[in-house]
Short mmCIF file of C-alpha atoms in Angstrom, two decimals:
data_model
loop_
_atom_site.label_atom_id
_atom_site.label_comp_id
_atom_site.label_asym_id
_atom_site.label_seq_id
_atom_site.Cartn_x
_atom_site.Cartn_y
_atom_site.Cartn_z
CA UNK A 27 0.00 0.00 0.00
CA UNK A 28 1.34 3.24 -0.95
CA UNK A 29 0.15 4.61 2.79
CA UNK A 30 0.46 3.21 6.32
CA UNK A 31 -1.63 3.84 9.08
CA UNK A 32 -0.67 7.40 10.79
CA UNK A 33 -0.33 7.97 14.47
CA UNK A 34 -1.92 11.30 15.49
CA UNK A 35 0.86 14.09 16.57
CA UNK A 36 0.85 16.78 17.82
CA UNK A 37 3.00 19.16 15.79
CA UNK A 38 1.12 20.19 12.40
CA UNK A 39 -1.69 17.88 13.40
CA UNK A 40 -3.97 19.61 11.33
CA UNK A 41 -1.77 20.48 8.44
CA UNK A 42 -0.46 17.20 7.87
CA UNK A 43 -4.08 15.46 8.63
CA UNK A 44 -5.61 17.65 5.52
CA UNK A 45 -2.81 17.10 3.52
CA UNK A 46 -2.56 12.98 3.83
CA UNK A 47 -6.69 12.81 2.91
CA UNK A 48 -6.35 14.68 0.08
CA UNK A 49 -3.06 11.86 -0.81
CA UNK A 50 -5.03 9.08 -0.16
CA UNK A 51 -8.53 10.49 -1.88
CA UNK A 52 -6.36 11.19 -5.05
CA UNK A 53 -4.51 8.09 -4.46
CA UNK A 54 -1.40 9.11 -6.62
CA UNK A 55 1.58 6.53 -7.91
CA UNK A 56 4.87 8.73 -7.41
CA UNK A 57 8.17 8.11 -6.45
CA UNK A 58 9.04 11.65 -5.54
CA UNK A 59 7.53 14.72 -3.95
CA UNK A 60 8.34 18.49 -3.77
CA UNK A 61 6.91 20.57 -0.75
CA UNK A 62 5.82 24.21 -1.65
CA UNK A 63 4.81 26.62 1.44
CA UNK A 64 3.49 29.42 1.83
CA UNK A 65 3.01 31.45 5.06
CA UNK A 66 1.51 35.02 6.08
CA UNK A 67 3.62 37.96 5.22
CA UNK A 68 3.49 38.84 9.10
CA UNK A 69 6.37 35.76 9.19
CA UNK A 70 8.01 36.91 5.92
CA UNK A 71 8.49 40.60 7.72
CA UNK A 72 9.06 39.12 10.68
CA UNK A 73 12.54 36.52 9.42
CA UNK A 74 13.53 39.89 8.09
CA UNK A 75 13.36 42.46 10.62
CA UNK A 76 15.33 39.84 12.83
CA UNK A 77 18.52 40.22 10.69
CA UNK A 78 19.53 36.63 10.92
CA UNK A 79 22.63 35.46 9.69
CA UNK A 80 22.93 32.82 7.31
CA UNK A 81 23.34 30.20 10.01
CA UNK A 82 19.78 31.03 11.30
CA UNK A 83 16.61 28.91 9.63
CA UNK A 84 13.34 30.80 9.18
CA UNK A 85 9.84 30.01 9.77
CA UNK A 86 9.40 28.54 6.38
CA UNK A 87 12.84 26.49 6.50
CA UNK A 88 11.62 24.94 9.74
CA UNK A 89 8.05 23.92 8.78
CA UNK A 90 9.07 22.50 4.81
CA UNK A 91 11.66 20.31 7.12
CA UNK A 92 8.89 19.10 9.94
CA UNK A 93 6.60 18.72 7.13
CA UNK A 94 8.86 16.54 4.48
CA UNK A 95 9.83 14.54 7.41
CA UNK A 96 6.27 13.29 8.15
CA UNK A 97 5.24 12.86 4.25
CA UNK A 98 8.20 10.64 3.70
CA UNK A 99 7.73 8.14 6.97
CA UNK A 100 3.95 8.09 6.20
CA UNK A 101 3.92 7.61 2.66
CA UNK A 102 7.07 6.13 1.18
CA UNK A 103 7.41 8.72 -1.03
CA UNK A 104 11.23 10.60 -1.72
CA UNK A 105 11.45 13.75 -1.36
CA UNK A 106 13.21 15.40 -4.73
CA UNK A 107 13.35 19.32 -5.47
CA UNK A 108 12.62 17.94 -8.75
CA UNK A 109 10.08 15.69 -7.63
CA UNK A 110 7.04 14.69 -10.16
CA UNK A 111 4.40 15.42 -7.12
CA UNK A 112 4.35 18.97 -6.29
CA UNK A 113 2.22 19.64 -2.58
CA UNK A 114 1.94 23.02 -1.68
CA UNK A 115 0.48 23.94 1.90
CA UNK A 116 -0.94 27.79 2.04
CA UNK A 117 -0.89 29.14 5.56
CA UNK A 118 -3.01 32.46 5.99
CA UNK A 119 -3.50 34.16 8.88
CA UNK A 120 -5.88 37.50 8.56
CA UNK A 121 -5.69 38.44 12.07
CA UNK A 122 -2.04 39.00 12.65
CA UNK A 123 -2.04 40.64 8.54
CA UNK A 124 -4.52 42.81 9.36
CA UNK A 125 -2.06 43.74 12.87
CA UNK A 126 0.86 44.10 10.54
CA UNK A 127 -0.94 46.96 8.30
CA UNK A 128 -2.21 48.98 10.92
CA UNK A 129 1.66 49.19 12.18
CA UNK A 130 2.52 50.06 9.63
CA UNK A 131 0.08 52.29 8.46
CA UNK A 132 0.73 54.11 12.07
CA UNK A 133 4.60 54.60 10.84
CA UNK A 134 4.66 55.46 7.50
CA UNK A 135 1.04 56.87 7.16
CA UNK A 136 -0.08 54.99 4.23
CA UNK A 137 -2.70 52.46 3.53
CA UNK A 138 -0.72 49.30 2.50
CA UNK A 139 -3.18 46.42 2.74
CA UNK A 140 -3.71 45.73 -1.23
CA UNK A 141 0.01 45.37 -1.82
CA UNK A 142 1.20 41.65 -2.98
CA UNK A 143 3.15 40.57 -0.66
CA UNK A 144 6.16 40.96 -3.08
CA UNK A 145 5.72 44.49 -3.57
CA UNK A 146 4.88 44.84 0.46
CA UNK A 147 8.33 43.56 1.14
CA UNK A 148 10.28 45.79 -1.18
CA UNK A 149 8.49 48.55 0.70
CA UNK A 150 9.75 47.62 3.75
CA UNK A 151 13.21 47.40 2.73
CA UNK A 152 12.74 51.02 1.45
CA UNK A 153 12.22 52.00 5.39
CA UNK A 154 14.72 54.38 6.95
CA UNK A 155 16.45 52.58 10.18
CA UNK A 156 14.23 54.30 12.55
CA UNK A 157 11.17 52.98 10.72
CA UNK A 158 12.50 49.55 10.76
CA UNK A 159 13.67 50.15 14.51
CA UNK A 160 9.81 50.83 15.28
CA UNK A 161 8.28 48.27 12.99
CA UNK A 162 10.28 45.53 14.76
CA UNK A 163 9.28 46.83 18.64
CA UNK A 164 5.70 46.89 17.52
CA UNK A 165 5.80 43.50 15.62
CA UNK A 166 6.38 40.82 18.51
CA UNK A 167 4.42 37.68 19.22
CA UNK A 168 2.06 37.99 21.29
CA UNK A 169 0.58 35.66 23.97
CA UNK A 170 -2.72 35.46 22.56
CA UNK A 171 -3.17 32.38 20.04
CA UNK A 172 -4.11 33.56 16.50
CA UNK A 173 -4.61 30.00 14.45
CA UNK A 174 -3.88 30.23 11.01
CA UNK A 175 -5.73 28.68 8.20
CA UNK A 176 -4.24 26.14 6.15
CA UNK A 177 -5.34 25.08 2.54
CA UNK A 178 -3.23 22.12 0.66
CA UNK A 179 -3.09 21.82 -2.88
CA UNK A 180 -1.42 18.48 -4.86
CA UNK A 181 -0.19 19.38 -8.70
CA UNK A 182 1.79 16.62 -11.06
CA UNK A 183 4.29 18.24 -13.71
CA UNK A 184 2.80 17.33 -17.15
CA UNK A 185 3.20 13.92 -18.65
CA UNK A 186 4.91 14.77 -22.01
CA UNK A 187 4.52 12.65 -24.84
CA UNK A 188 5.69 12.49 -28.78
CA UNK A 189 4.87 10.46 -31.63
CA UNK A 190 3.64 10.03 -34.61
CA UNK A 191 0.23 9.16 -36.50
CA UNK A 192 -0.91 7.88 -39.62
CA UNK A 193 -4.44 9.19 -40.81
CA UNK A 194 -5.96 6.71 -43.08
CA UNK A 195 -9.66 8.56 -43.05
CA UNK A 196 -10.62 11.52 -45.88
CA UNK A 197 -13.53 12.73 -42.78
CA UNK A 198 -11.21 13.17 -39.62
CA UNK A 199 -10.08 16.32 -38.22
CA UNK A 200 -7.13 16.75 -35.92
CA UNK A 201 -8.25 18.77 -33.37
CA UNK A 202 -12.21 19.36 -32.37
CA UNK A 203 -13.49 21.96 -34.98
CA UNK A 204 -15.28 24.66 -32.79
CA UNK A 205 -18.21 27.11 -33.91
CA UNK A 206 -19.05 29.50 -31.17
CA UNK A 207 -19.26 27.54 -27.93
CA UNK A 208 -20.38 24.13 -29.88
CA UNK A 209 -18.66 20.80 -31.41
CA UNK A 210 -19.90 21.20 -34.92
CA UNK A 211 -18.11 17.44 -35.64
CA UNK A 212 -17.58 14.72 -32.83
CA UNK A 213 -14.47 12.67 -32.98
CA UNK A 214 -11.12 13.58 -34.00
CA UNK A 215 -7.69 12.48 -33.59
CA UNK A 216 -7.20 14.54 -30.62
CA UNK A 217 -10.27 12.90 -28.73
CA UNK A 218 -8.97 9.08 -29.48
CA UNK A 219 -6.23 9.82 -27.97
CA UNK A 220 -7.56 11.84 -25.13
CA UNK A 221 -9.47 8.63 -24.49
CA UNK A 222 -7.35 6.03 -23.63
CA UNK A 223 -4.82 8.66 -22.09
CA UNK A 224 -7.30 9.98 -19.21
CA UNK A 225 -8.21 6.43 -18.49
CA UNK A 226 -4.86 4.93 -18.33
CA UNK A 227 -3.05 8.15 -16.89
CA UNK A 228 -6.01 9.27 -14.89
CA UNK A 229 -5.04 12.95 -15.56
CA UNK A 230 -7.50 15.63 -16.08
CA UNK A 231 -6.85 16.29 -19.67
CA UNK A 232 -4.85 16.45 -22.54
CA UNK A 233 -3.21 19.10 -24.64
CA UNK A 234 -2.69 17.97 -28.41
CA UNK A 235 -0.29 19.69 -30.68
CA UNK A 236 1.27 18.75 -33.85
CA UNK A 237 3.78 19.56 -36.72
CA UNK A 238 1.47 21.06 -38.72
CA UNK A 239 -2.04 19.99 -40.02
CA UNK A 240 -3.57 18.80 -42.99
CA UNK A 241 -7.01 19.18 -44.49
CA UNK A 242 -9.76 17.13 -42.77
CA UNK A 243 -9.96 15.32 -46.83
CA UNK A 244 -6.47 14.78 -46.96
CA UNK A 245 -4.91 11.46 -45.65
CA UNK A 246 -1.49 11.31 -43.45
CA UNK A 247 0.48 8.68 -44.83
CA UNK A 248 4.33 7.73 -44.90
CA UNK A 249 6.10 8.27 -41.95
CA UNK A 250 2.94 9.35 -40.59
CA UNK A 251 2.72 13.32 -38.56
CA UNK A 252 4.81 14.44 -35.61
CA UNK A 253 2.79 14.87 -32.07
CA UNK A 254 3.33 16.19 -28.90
CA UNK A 255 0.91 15.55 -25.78
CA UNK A 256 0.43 16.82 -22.46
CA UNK A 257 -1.20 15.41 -19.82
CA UNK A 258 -2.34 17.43 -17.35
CA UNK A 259 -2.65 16.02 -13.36
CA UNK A 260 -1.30 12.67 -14.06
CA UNK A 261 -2.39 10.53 -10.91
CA UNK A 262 -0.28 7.32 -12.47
CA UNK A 263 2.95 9.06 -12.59
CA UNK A 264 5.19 5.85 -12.23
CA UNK A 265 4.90 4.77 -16.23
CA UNK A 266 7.40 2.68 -18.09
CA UNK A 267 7.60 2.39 -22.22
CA UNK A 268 6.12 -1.09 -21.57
CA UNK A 269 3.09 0.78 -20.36
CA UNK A 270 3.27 3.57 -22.98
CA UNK A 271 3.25 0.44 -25.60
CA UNK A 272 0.33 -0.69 -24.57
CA UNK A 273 -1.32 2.85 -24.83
CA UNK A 274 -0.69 3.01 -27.72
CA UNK A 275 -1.97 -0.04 -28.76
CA UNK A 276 -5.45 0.71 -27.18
CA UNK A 277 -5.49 3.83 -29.25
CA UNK A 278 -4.85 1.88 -32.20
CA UNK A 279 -7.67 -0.91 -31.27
CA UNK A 280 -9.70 1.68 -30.64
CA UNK A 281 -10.32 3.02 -34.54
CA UNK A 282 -9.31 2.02 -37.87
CA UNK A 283 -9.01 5.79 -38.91
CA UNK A 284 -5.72 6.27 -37.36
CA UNK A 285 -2.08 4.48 -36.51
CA UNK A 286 -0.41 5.96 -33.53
CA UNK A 287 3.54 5.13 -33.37
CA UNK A 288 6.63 5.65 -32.15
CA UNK A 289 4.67 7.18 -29.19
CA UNK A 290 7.08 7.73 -25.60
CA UNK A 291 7.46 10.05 -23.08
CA UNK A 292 10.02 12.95 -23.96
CA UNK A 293 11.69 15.82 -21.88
CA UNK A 294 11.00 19.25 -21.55
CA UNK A 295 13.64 20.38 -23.87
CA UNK A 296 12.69 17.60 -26.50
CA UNK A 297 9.23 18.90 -25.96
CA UNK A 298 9.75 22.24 -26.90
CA UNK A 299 12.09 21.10 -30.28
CA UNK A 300 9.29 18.77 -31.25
CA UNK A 301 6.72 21.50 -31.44
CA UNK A 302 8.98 23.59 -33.49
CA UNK A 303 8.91 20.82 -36.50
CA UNK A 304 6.07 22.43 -38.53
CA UNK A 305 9.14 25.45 -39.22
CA UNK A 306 12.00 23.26 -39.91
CA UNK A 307 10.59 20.34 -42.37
CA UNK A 308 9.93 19.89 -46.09
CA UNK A 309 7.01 17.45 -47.00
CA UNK A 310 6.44 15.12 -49.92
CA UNK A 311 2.48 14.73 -51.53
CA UNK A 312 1.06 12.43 -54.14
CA UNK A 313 -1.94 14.72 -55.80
CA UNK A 314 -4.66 13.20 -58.20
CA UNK A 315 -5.47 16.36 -60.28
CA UNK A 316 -8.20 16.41 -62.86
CA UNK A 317 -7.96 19.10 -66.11
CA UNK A 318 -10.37 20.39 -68.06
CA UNK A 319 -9.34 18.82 -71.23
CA UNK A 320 -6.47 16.63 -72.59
CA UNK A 321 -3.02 17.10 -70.77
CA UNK A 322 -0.15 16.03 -72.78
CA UNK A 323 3.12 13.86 -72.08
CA UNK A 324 5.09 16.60 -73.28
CA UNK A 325 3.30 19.43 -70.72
CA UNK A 326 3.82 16.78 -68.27
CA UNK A 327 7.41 16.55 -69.01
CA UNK A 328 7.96 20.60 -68.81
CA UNK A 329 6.02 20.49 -65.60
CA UNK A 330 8.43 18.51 -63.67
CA UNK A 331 11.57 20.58 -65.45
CA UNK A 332 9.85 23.84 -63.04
CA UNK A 333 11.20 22.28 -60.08
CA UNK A 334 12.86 23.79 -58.02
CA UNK A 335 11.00 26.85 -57.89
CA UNK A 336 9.30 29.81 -55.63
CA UNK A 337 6.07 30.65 -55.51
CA UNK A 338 3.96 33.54 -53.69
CA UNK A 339 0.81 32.40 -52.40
CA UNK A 340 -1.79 34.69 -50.20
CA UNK A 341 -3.58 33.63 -47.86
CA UNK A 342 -6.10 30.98 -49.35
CA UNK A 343 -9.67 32.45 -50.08
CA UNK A 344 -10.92 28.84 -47.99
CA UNK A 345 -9.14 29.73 -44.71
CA UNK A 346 -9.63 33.74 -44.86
CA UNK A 347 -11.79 33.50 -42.14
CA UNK A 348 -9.48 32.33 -39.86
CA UNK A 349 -5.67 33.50 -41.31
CA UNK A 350 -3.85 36.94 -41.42
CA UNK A 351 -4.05 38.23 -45.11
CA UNK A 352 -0.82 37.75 -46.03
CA UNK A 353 1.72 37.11 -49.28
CA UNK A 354 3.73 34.26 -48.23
CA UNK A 355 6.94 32.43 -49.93
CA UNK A 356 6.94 29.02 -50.32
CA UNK A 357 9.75 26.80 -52.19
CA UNK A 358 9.01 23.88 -54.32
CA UNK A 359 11.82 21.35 -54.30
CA UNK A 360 10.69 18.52 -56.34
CA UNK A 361 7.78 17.59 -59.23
CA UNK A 362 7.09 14.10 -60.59
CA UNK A 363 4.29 13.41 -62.95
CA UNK A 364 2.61 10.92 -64.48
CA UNK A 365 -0.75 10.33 -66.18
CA UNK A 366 -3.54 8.05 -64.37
CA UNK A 367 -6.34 6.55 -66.13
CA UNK A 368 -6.87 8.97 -69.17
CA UNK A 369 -5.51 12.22 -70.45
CA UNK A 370 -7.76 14.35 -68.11
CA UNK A 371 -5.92 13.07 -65.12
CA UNK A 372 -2.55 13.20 -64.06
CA UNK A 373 -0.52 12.71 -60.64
CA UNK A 374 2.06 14.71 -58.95
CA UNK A 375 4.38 13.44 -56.59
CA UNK A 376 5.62 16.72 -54.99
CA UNK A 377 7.95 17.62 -52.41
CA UNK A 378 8.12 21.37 -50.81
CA UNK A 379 8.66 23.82 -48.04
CA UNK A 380 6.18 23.47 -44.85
CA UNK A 381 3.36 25.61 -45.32
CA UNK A 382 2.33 25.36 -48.99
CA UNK A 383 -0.61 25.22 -49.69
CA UNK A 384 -0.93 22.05 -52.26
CA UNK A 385 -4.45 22.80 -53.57
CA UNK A 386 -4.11 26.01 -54.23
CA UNK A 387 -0.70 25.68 -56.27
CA UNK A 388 -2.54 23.21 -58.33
CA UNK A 389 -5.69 25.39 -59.40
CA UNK A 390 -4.10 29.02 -58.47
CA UNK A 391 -7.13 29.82 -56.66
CA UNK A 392 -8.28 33.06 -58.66
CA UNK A 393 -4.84 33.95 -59.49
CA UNK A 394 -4.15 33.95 -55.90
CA UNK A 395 -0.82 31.57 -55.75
CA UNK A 396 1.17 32.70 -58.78
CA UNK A 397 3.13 30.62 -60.68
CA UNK A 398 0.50 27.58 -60.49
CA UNK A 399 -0.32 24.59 -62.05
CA UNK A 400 -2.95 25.39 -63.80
CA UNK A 401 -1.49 28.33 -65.56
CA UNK A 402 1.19 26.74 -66.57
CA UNK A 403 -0.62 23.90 -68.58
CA UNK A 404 -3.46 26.50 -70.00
CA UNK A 405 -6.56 24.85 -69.02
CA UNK A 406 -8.51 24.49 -65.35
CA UNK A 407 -6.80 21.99 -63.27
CA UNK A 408 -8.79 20.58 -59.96
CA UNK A 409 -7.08 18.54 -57.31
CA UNK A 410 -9.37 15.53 -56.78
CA UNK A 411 -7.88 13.50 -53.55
CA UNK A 412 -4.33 14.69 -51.77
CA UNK A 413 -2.39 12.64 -49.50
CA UNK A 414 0.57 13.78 -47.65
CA UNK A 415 3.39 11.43 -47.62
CA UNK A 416 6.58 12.21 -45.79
CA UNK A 417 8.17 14.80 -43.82
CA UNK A 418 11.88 14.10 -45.19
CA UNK A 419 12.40 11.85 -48.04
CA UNK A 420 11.27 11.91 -51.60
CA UNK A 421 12.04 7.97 -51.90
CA UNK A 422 10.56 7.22 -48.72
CA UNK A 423 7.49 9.10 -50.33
CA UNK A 424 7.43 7.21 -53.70
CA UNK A 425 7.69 3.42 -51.82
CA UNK A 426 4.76 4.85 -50.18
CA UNK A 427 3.08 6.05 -53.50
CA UNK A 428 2.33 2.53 -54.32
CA UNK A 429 -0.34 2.02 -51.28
CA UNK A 430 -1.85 5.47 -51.78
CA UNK A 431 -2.51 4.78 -55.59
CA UNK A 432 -4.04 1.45 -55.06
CA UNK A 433 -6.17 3.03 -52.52
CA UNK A 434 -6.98 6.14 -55.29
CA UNK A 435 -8.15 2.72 -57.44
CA UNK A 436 -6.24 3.18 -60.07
CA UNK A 437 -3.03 1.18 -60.25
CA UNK A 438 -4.14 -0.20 -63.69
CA UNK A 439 -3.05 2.72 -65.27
CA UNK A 440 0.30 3.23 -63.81
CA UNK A 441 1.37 -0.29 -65.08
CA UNK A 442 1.51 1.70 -68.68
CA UNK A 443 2.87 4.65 -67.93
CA UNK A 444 6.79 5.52 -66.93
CA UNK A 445 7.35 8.15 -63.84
#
């Protein structure tokens, strides 16, 4: 059992009685703890106006120690200043605050009881000796017993998490998609894993971010989309990749829509260099795009011969309502093409800079992302299914091009037709 039976003492009674109910009602599985105090500002003033030297302990030093002792002989748990549990015990005493103003409001004159307590103690310092001389004869315990009220509060440092998912579905979003105060669409890839997290983690919730984001009709195939997950008030704290495994697994039982992998807990610092990605990566696409009319081998052939290439693209006429208005530079590294079933439609395998916008450099969208495909060919070109591929590697992408045409249903027609 994570707690044994505790004896009643008589030192903190109170304070330690409050603090191991609201352990054992939370029940959580840690291996370390970190004790956070806070006390009245009538002790803070107090330490100071005493002028200890650096041998001396103050108020606070003395209860964190009585109170760590007690946690760690009753519970088990290790006390770590980088421990996962965080406890913090708030002491507040009005009565002896509410003393300490009108003092000092008899010295200096001035009303001083909405100052923080920060700003309250650079005050203070600010007194001329005589001041301090007077604060300190006027501040002394007194017999009379003033309790102070004690609030505890438990906190768990976010579980971080990283991986990656596949996205085999053409009607998932990412993330909920929000109208007002309403869930226009229910399920998403954020809410299977929010799932299986809160139940195996028991934390309160989840915070799902990713290396970008790609339209709710476009699949995420390849090497699948970079993640990052936080988990907020983690009760299971003790977790293993053994156990991460086998969240992911439930995630991926859960739904044939989506393929979680390479999922594990990271650091802080990896944390913060995995959300970053979405800046610092190229991507790879296979596009079915349908023309107007006839496309020929040869306009084909001059089409890949762009690459590389910039374009300027504005801000997308489909996501105005929701982006900046702004002309943006985008690079395209790499064009393939090939026809599909007839001269009307034609692939592109396609890798560029992260943030293009695919559909729009393949129809121009009113002249909006200039040069485009479209232009360039001299008829109206429409992108008819988009998949995105890879993150890194054009041949990783094209080893992957063979699922994602089979599932486009048209394989036949490659078997005729050189890339």
């Amino acid at each position: 059992m994570l707690f044994k039976t505790w004896e009643r003492w008589t030192f903190c009674e109170s304070t330690f009685g409050q603090l191991m109910s609201s352990l054992q009602a939370e029940n959580y599985k840690v291996c370390t703890f970190k004790l956070l105090t806070e006390l009245p500002v009538c002790f803070s003033i107090r330490d100071r106006l005493a002028q200890r030297d650096a041998t001396h302990s103050t108020w606070k030093e003395l209860l964190k120690v009585a109170l760590i002792h007690l946690v760690e002989i009753q519970t088990g748990i290790r006390h770590d200043l980088n421990g996962k549990l965080s406890i913090l015990c708030a002491f507040a005493n009005k009565m002896e605050d509410e003393r300490l103003f009108a003092i000092l409001k008899s010295i200096t004159g001035q009303e001083l009881s909405n100052l923080s307590k920060t700003k309250l103690q650079a005050f203070i310092e600010r007194l001329d000796s005589d001041q301090r001389n007077e604060l300190a004869n006027q501040l002394t315990l007194t017999v009379e017993v003033r309790p102070c009220n004690v609030q505890t509060k438990l906190m768990t440092e976010p579980t971080l998490l990283a991986g990656r998912y596949i996205k085999f579905s053409r009607h998932l979003y990412q993330t909920p998609w929000l109208v007002g105060n309403g869930v226009v669409f229910v399920g998403c890839i954020q809410d299977y894993l929010a799932k299986v997290l809160k139940e195996r983690l028991r934390c309160d919730g989840v915070v799902f971010s990713a290396g970008g984001r790609e339209d709710v009709d476009v699949r995420m195939l390849g090497n699948g989309r970079p993640f990052v997950v936080q988990c907020i008030g983690c009760r299971e704290c003790n977790i293993n990749q053994l156990d991460i495994e086998q969240m992911q697994s439930a995630i991926n039982s859960s739904t044939n829509d989506i393929n979680i992998v390479d999922l594990r807990e990271v650091t802080k610092e990896e944390f913060v260099n995995l959300k970053s990605c979405e800046t610092e990566k190229t991507k790879t696409y296979v596009a079915l795009c349908r023309a107007a009319g006839p496309v020929e081998t040869e306009q084909l052939s001059k089409l890949i011969s762009l690459a590389p290439m910039n374009i300027e693209q504005k801000t997308p006429v489909r996501v105005l309502h929701r982006r900046t208005l702004a002309t943006r530079s985008r690079r395209i590294e790499r064009i393939h093409a090939w026809h599909g079933q007839d001269l009307c439609d034609f692939f592109i395998l396609i890798t560029t800079e992260a943030g293009t916008y695919i559909k729009e450099f393949v129809h121009g969208d009113f002249g909006r992302t200039l040069p485009n495909i479209s232009d360039f060919l001299g008829i109206a070109v429409d992108l008819v299914e988009l998949d995105v591929q890879s993150f890194f590697n054009i041949f990783f992408a094209f080893v992957c091009l063979l699922k994602a045409v089979v599932d486009m249903e048209i394989l036949r027609s490659l078997c005729t037709v050189k890339v």
